[in-house]
PDB file of C-alpha atoms in Angstrom:
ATOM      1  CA  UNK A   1      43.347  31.963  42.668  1.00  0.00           C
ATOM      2  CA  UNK A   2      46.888  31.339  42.524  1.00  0.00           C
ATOM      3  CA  UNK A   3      49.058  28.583  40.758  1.00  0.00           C
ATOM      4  CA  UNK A   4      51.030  25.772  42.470  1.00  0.00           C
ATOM      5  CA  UNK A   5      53.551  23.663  40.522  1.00  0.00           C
ATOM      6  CA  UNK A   6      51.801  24.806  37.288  1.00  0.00           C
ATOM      7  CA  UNK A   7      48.622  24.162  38.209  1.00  0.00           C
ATOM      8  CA  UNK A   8      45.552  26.210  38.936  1.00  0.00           C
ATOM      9  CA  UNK A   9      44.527  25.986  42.964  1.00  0.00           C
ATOM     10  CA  UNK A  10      41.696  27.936  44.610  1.00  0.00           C
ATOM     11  CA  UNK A  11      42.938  30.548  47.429  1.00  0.00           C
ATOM     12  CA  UNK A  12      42.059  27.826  50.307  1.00  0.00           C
ATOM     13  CA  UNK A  13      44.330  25.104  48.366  1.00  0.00           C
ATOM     14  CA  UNK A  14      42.223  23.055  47.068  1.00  0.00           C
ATOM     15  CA  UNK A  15      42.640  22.522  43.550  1.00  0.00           C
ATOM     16  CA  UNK A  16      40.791  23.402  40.058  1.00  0.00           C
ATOM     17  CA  UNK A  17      39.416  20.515  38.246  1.00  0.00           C
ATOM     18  CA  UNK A  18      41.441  18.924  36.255  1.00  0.00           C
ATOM     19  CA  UNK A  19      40.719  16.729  32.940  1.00  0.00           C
ATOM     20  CA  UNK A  20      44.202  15.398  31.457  1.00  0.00           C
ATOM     21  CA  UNK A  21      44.457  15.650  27.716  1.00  0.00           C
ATOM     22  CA  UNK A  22      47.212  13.538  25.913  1.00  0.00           C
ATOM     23  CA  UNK A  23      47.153  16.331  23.107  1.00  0.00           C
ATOM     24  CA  UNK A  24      50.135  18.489  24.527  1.00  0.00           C
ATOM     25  CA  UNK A  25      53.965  19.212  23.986  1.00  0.00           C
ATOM     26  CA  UNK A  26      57.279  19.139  26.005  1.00  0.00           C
ATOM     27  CA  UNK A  27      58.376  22.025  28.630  1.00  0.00           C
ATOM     28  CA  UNK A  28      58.384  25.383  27.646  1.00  0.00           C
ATOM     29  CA  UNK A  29      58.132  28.939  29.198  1.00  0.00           C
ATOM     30  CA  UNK A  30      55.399  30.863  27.751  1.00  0.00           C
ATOM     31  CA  UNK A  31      55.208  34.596  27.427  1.00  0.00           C
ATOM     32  CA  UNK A  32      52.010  35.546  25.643  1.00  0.00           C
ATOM     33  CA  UNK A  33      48.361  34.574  26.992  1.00  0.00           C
ATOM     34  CA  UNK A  34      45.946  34.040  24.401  1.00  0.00           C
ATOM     35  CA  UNK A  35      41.948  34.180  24.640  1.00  0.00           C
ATOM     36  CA  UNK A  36      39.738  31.677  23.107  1.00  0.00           C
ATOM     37  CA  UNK A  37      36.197  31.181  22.408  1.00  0.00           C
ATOM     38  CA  UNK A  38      35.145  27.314  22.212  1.00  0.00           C
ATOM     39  CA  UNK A  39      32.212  27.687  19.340  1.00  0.00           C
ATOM     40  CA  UNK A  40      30.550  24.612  21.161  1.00  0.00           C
ATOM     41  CA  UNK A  41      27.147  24.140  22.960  1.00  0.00           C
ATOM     42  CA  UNK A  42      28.516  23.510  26.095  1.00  0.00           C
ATOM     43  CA  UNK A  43      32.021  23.126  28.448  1.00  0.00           C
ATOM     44  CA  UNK A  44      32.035  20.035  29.098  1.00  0.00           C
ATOM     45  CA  UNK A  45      31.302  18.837  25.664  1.00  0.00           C
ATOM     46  CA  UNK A  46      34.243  21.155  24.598  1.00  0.00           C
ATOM     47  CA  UNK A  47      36.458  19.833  27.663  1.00  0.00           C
ATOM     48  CA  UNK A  48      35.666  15.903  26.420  1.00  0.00           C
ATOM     49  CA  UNK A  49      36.624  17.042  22.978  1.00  0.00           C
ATOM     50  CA  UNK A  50      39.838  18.538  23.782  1.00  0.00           C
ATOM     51  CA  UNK A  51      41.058  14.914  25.727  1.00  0.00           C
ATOM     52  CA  UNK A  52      40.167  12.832  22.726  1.00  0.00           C
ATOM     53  CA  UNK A  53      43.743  12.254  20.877  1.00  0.00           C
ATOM     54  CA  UNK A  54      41.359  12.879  17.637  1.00  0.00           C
ATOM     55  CA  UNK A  55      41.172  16.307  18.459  1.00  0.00           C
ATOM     56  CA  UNK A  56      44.495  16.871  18.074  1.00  0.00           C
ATOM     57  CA  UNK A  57      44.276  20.192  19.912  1.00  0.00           C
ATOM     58  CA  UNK A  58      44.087  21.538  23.523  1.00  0.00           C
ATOM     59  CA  UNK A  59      44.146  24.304  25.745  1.00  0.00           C
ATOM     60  CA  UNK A  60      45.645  24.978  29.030  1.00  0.00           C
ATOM     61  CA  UNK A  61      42.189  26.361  30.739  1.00  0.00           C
ATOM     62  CA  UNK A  62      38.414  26.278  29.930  1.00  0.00           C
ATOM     63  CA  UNK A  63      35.980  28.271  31.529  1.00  0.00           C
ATOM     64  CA  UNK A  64      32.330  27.787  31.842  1.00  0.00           C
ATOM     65  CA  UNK A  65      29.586  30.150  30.914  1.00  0.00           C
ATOM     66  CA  UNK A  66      28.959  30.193  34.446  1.00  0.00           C
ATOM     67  CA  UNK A  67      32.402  30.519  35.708  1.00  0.00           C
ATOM     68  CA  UNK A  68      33.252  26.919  36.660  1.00  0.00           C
ATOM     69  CA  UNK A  69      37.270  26.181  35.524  1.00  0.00           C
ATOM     70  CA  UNK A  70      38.709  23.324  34.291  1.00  0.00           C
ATOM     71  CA  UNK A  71      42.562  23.113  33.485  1.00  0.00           C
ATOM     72  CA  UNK A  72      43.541  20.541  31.179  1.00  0.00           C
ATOM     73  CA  UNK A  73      47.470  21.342  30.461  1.00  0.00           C
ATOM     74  CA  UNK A  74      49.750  22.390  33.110  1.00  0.00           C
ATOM     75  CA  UNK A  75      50.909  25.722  32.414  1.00  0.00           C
ATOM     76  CA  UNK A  76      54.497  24.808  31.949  1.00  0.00           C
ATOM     77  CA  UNK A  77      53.770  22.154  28.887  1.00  0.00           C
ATOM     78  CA  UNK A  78      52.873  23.229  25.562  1.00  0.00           C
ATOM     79  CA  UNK A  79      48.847  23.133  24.557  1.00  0.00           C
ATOM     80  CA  UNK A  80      48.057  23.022  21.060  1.00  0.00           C
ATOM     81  CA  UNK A  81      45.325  25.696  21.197  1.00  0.00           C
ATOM     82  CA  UNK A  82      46.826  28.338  18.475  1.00  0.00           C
ATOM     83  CA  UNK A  83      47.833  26.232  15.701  1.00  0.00           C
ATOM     84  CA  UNK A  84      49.167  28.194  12.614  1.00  0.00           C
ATOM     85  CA  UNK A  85      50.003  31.496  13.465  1.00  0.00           C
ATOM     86  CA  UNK A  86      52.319  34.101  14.006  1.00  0.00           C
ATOM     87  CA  UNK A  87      52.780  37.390  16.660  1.00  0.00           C
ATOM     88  CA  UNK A  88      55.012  40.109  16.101  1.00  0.00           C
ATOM     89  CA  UNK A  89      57.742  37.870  13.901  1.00  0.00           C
ATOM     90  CA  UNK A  90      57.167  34.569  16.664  1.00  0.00           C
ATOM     91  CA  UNK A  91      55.843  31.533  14.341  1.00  0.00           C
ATOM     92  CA  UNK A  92      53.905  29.122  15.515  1.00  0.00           C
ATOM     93  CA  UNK A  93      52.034  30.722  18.905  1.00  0.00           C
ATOM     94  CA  UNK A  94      51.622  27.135  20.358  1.00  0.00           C
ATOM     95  CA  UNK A  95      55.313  27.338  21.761  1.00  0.00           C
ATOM     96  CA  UNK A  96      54.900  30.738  23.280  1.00  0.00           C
ATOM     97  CA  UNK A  97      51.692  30.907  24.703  1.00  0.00           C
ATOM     98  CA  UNK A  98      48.884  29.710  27.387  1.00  0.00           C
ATOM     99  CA  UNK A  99      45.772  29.468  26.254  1.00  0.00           C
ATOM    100  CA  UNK A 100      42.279  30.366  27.689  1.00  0.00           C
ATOM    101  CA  UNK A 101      39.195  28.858  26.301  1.00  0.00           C
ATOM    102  CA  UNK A 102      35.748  30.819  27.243  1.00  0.00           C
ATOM    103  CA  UNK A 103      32.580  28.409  26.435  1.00  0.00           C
ATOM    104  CA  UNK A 104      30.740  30.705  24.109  1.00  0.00           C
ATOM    105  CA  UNK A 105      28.682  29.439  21.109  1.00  0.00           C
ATOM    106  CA  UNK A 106      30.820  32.290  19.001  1.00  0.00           C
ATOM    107  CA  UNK A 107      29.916  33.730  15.656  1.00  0.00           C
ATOM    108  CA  UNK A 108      25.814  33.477  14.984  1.00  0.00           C
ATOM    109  CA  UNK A 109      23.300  34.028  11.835  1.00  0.00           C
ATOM    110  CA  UNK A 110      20.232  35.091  12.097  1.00  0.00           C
ATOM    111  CA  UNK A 111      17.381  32.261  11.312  1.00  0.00           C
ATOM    112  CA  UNK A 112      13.595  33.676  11.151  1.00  0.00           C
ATOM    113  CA  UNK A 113      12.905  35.013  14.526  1.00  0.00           C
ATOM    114  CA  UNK A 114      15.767  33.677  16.460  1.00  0.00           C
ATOM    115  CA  UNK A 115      19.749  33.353  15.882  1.00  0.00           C
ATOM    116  CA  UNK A 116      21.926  30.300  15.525  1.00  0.00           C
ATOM    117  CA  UNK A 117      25.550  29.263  16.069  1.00  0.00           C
ATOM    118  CA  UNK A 118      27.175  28.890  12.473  1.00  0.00           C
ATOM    119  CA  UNK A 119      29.093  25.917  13.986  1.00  0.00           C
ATOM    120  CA  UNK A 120      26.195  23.793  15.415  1.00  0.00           C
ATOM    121  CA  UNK A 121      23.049  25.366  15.231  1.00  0.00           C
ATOM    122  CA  UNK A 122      20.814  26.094  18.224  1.00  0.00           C
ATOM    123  CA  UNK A 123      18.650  28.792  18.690  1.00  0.00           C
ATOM    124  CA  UNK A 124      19.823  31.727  20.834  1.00  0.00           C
ATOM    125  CA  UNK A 125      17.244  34.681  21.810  1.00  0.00           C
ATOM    126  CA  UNK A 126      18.173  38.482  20.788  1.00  0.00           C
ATOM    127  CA  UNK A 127      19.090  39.175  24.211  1.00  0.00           C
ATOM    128  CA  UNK A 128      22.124  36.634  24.149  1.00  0.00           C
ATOM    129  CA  UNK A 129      24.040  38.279  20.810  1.00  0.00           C
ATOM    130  CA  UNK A 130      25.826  41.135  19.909  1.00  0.00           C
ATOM    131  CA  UNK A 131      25.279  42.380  16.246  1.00  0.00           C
ATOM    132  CA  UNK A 132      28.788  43.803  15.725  1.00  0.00           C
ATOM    133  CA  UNK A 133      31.639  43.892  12.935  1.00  0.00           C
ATOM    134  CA  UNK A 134      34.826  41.621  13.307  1.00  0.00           C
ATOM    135  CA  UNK A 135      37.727  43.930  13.334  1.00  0.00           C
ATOM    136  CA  UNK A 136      39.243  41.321  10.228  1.00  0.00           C
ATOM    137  CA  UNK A 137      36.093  41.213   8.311  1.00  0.00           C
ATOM    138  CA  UNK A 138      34.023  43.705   6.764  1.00  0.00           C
ATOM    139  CA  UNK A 139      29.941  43.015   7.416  1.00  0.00           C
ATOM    140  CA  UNK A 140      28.319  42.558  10.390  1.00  0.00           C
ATOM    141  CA  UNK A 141      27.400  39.328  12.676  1.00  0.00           C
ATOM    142  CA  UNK A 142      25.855  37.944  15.312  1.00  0.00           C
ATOM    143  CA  UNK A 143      28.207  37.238  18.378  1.00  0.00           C
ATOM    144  CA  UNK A 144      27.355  35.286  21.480  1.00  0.00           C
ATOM    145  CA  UNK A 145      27.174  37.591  24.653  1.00  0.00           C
ATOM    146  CA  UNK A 146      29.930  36.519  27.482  1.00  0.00           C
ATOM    147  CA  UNK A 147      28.294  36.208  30.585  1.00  0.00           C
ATOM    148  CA  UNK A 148      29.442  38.713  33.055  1.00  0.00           C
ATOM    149  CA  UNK A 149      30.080  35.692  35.637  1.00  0.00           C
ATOM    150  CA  UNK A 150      32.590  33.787  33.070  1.00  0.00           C
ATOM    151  CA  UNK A 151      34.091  37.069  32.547  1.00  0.00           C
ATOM    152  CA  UNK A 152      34.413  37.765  36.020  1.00  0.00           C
ATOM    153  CA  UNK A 153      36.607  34.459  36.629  1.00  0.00           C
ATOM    154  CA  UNK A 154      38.542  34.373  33.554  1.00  0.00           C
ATOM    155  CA  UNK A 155      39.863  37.770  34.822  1.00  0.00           C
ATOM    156  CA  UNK A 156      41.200  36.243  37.802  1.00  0.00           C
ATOM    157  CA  UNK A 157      42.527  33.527  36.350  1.00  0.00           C
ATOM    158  CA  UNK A 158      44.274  35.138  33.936  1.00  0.00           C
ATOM    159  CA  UNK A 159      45.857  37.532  36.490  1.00  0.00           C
ATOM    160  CA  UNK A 160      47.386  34.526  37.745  1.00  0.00           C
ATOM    161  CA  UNK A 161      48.667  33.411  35.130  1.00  0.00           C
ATOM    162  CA  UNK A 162      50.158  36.458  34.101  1.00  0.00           C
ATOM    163  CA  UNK A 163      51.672  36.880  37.687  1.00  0.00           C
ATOM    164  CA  UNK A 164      52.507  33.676  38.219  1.00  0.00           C
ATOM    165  CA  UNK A 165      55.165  34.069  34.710  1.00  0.00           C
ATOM    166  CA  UNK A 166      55.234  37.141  34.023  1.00  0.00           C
ATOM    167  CA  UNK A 167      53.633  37.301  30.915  1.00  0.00           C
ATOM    168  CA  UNK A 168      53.415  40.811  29.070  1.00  0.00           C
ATOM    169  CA  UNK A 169      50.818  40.827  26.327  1.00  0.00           C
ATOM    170  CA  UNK A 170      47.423  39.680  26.364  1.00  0.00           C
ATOM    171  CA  UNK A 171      46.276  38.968  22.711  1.00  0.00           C
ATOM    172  CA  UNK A 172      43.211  36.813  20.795  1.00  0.00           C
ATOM    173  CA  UNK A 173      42.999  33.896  18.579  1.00  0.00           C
ATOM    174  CA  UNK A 174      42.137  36.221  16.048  1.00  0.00           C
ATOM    175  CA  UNK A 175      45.345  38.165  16.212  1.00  0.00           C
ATOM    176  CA  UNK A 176      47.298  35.990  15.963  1.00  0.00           C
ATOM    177  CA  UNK A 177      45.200  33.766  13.149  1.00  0.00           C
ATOM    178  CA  UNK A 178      43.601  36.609  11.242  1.00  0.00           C
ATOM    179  CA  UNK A 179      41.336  35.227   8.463  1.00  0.00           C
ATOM    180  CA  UNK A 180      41.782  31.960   9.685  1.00  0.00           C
ATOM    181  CA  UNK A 181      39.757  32.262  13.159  1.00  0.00           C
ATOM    182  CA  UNK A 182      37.711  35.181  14.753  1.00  0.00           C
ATOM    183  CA  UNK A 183      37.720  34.281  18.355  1.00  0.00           C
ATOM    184  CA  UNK A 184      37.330  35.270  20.664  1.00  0.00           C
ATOM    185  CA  UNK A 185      35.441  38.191  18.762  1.00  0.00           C
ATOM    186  CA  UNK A 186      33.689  41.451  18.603  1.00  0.00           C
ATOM    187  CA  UNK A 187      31.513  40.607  22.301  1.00  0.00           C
ATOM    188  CA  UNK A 188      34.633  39.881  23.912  1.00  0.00           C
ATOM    189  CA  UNK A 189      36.020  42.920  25.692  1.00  0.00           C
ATOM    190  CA  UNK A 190      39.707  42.798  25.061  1.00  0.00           C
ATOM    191  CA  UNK A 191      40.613  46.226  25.755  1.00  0.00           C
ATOM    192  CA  UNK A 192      39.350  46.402  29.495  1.00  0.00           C
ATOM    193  CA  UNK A 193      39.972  42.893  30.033  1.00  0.00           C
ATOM    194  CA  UNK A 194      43.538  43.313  28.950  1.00  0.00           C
ATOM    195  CA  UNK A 195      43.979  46.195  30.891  1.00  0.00           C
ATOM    196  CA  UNK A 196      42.220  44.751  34.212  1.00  0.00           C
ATOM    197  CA  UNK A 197      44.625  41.554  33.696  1.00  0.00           C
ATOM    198  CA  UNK A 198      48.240  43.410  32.844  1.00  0.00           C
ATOM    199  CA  UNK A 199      47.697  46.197  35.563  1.00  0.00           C
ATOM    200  CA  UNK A 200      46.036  49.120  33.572  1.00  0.00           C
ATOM    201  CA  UNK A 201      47.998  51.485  31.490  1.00  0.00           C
ATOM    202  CA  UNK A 202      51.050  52.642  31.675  1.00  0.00           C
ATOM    203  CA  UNK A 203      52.283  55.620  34.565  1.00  0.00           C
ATOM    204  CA  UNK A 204      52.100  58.246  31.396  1.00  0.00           C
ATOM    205  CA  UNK A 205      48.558  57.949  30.808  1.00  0.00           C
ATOM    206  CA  UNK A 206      47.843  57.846  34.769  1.00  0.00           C
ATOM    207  CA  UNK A 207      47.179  61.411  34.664  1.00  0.00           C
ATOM    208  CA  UNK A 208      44.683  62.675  31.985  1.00  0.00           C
ATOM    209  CA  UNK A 209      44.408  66.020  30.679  1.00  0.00           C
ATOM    210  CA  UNK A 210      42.485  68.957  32.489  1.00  0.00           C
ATOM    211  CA  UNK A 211      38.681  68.359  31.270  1.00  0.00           C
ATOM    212  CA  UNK A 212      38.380  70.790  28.406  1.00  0.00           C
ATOM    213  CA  UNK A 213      34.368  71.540  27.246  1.00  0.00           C
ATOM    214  CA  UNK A 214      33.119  69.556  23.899  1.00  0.00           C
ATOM    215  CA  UNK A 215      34.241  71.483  21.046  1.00  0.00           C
ATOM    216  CA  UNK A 216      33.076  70.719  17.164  1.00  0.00           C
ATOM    217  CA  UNK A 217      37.198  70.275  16.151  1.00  0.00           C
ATOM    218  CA  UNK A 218      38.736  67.185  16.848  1.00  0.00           C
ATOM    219  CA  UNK A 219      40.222  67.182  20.063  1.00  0.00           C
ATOM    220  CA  UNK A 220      43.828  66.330  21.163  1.00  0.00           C
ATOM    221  CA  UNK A 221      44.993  63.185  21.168  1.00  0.00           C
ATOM    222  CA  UNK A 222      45.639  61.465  24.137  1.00  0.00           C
ATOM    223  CA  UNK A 223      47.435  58.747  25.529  1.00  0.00           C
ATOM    224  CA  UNK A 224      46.067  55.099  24.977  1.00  0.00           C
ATOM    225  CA  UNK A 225      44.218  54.268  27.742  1.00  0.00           C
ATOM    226  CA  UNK A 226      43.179  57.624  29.108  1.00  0.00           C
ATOM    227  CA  UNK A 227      39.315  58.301  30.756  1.00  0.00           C
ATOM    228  CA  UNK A 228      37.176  60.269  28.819  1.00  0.00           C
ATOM    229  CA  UNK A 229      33.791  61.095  29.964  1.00  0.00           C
ATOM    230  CA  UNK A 230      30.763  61.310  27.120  1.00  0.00           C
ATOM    231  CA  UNK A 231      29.739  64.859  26.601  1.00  0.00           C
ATOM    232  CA  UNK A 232      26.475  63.921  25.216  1.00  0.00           C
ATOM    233  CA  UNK A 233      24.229  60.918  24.685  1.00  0.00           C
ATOM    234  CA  UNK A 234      26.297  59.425  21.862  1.00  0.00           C
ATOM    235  CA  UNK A 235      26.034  56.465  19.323  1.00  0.00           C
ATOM    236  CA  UNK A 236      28.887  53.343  19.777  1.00  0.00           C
ATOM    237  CA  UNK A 237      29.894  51.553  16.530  1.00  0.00           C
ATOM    238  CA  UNK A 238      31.116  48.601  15.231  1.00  0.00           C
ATOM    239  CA  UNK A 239      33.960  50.343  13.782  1.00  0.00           C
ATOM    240  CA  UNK A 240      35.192  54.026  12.713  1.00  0.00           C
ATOM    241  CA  UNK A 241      32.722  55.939  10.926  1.00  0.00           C
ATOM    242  CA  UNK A 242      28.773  56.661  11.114  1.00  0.00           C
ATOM    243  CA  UNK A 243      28.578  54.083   8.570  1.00  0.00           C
ATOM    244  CA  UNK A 244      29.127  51.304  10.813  1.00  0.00           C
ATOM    245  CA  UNK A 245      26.423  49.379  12.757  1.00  0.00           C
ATOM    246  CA  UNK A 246      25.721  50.645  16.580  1.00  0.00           C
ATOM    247  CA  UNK A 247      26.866  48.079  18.906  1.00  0.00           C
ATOM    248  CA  UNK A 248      24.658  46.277  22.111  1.00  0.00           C
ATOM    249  CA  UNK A 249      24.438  48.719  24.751  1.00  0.00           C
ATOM    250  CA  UNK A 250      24.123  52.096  22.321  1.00  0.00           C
ATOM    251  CA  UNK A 251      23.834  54.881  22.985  1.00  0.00           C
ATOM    252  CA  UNK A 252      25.818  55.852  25.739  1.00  0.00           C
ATOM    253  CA  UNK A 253      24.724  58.840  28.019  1.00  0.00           C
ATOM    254  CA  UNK A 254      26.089  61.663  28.979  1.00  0.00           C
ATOM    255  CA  UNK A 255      28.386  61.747  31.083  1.00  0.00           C
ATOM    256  CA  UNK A 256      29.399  57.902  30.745  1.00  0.00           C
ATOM    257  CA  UNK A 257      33.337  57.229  31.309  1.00  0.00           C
ATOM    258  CA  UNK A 258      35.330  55.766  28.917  1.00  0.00           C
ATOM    259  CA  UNK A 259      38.721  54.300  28.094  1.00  0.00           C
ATOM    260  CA  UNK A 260      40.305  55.336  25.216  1.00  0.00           C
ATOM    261  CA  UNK A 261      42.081  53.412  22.978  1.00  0.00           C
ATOM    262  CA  UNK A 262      43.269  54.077  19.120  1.00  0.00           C
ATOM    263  CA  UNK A 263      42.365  57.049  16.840  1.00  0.00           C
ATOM    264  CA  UNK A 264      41.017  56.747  13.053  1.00  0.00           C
ATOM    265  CA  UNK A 265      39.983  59.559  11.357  1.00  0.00           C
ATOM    266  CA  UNK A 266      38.127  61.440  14.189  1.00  0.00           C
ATOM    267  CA  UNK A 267      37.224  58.345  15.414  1.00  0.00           C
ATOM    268  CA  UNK A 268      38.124  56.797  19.046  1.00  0.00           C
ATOM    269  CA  UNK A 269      37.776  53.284  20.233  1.00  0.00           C
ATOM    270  CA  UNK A 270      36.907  52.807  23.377  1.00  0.00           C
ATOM    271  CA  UNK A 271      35.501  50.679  26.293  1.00  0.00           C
ATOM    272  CA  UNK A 272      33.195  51.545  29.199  1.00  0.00           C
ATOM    273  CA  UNK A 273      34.899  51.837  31.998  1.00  0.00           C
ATOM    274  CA  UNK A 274      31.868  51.383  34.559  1.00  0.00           C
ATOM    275  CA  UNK A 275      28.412  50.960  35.153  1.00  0.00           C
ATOM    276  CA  UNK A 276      25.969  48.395  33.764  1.00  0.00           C
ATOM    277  CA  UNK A 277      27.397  48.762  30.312  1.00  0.00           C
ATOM    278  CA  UNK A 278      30.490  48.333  31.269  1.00  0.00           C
ATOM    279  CA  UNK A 279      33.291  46.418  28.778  1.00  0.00           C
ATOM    280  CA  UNK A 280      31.269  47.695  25.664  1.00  0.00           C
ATOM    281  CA  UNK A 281      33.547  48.438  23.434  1.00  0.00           C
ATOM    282  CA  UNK A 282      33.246  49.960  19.797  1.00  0.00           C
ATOM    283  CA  UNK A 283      34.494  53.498  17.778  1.00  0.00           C
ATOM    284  CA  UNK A 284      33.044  57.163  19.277  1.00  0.00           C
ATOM    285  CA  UNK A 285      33.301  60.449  17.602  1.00  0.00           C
ATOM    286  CA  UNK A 286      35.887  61.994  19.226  1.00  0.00           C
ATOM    287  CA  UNK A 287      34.640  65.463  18.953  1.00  0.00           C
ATOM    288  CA  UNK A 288      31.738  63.781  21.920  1.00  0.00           C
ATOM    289  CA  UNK A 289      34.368  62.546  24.698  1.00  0.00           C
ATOM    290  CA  UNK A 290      36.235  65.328  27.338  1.00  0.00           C
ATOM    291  CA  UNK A 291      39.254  64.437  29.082  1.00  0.00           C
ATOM    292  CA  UNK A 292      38.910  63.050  32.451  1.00  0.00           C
ATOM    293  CA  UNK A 293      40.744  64.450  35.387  1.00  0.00           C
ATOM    294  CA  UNK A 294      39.160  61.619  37.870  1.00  0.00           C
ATOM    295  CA  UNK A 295      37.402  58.634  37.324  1.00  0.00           C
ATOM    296  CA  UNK A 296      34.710  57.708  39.735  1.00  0.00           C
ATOM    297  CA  UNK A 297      34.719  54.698  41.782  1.00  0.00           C
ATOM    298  CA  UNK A 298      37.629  54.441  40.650  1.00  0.00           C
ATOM    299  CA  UNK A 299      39.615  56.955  42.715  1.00  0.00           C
ATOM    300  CA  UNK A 300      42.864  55.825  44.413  1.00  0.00           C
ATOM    301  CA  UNK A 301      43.543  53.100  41.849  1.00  0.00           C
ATOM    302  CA  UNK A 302      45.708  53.764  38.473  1.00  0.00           C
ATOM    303  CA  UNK A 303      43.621  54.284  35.359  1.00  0.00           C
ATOM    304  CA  UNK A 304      43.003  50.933  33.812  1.00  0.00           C
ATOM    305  CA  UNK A 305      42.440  48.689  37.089  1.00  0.00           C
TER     306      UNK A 305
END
């Protein structure tokens, strides 16, 4: 995909559908991108929502469940998709930003033999949520799976974007709006989305460590971003300590490569770099991951792609 005259075209031309919304500001240049989750049943009731002037919000982009994308703001007039908030000392995100919705039910409760959205209801099988702790809250919750097809597209499009303007940060609703909103949430996989969308990490952490055998002390730390490969079939939590909930997809076997991210206590966060768990994110024990010299599949390309 590609952007012409600030608006989203498909690489033979033709262009993106669009559905104008009269709930957007003036001109502006933006420099963050922002995800979203809708918390409706379905895109195109989200997409009607967002051009009703009772709405009184908007976002740039909204992508389907099963990848279909609808733009709704061009890119260089302000959407009203982050309300109050604040980045980094910038107040008020709307005037900064692009947003991306993802159509995703969002934050679920469990209801007898079968989850529901808090915001509407529904019922949603097992296999469609992710029991996992919000990194701003404290207990456990169901949170709607994003389809690896949505995913797949809202990569692209953001890489667009970010091309297209030269955006350098990557951020979500809920960092933004902390306490106030928690999408797009814990099932959203920010770290190797971000890193996919900006280019991967940084030249420093191209080059990881010689491999060094598993080892009961904690281990160097490395640069954020680095591969480490799983020394032993190993529990993934919701966050930093074997208190925490295992996430979807745990445990991860041996010899599973991973992208590291922050430290806490002996704890690593990471994300799966590959496979059919890949983008599963959560907190490791350290003391489990080696250093990886070369990622397969992945050779030729800078760590993080």
């Amino acid at each position: 995909m590609k952007i012409v005259n600030h608006l989203l075209v498909n690489d033979d031309g033709s262009p993106v559908r669009f559905v104008k919304t009269p709930n957007m500001g003036g001109e502006f240049k933006p420099t963050i991108l922002v995800m979203h989750f809708t918390a409706g049943s379905s895109a195109n009731e989200s997409i009607n929502w967002l051009a009703n002037p009772e709405a009184k919000a908007s976002a740039h982009i909204v992508i389907g469940r099963d990848g279909k994308v609808t733009q709704q703001v061009p890119f260089n007039r302000v959407a009203w998709h982050a309300g109050k908030s604040e980045w980094k000392g910038i107040v008020g995100l709307n005037s900064h930003s692009i947003g991306i919705e993802l159509d995703n039910p969002g934050k679920m409760v469990k209801k007898g033999d079968h989850w529901a959205a808090v915001t509407f209801g529904g019922s949603f099988p097992d296999s469609d949520v992710l029991v996992a702790t919000h990194k701003n809250e404290s207990s456990p919750a169901g949170w709607y799976k994003y389809p690896e097809a949505q995913l797949a597209v809202a990569r692209e499009v953001a890489k667009a974007i970010v091309q297209a303007y030269g955006l350098k940060e990557v951020i979500g609703h809920d960092d933004i709006s902390p306490g106030r909103k928690v999408d797009p949430g814990p099932a959203f996989p920010m770290d190797s989305f971000r890193a996919a969308v900006l280019g991967g990490a940084a030249p420093a952490a191209q080059t990881a460590a010689p491999a060094q055998p598993a080892a009961t002390s904690q281990p160097a730390a490395q640069p954020a971003g680095s591969f480490f490969t799983v020394t032993a079939e190993l529990n993934i939590r919701s966050g930093p300590g074997a208190s925490n909930p295992t996430v979807q997809g745990s445990p991860l076997a041996s010899g599973t490569v991973v992208q590291g991210f922050e430290d806490n206590g002996g704890w690593k966060r990471v994300a799966v770099a590959q496979g059919s768990k890949h983008g599963v994110t959560g907190w490791v024990s350290a003391k489990f991951l080696k250093a990886a010299v070369q990622v397969p599949g992945l050779a030729g390309q800078p760590a993080g792609v």
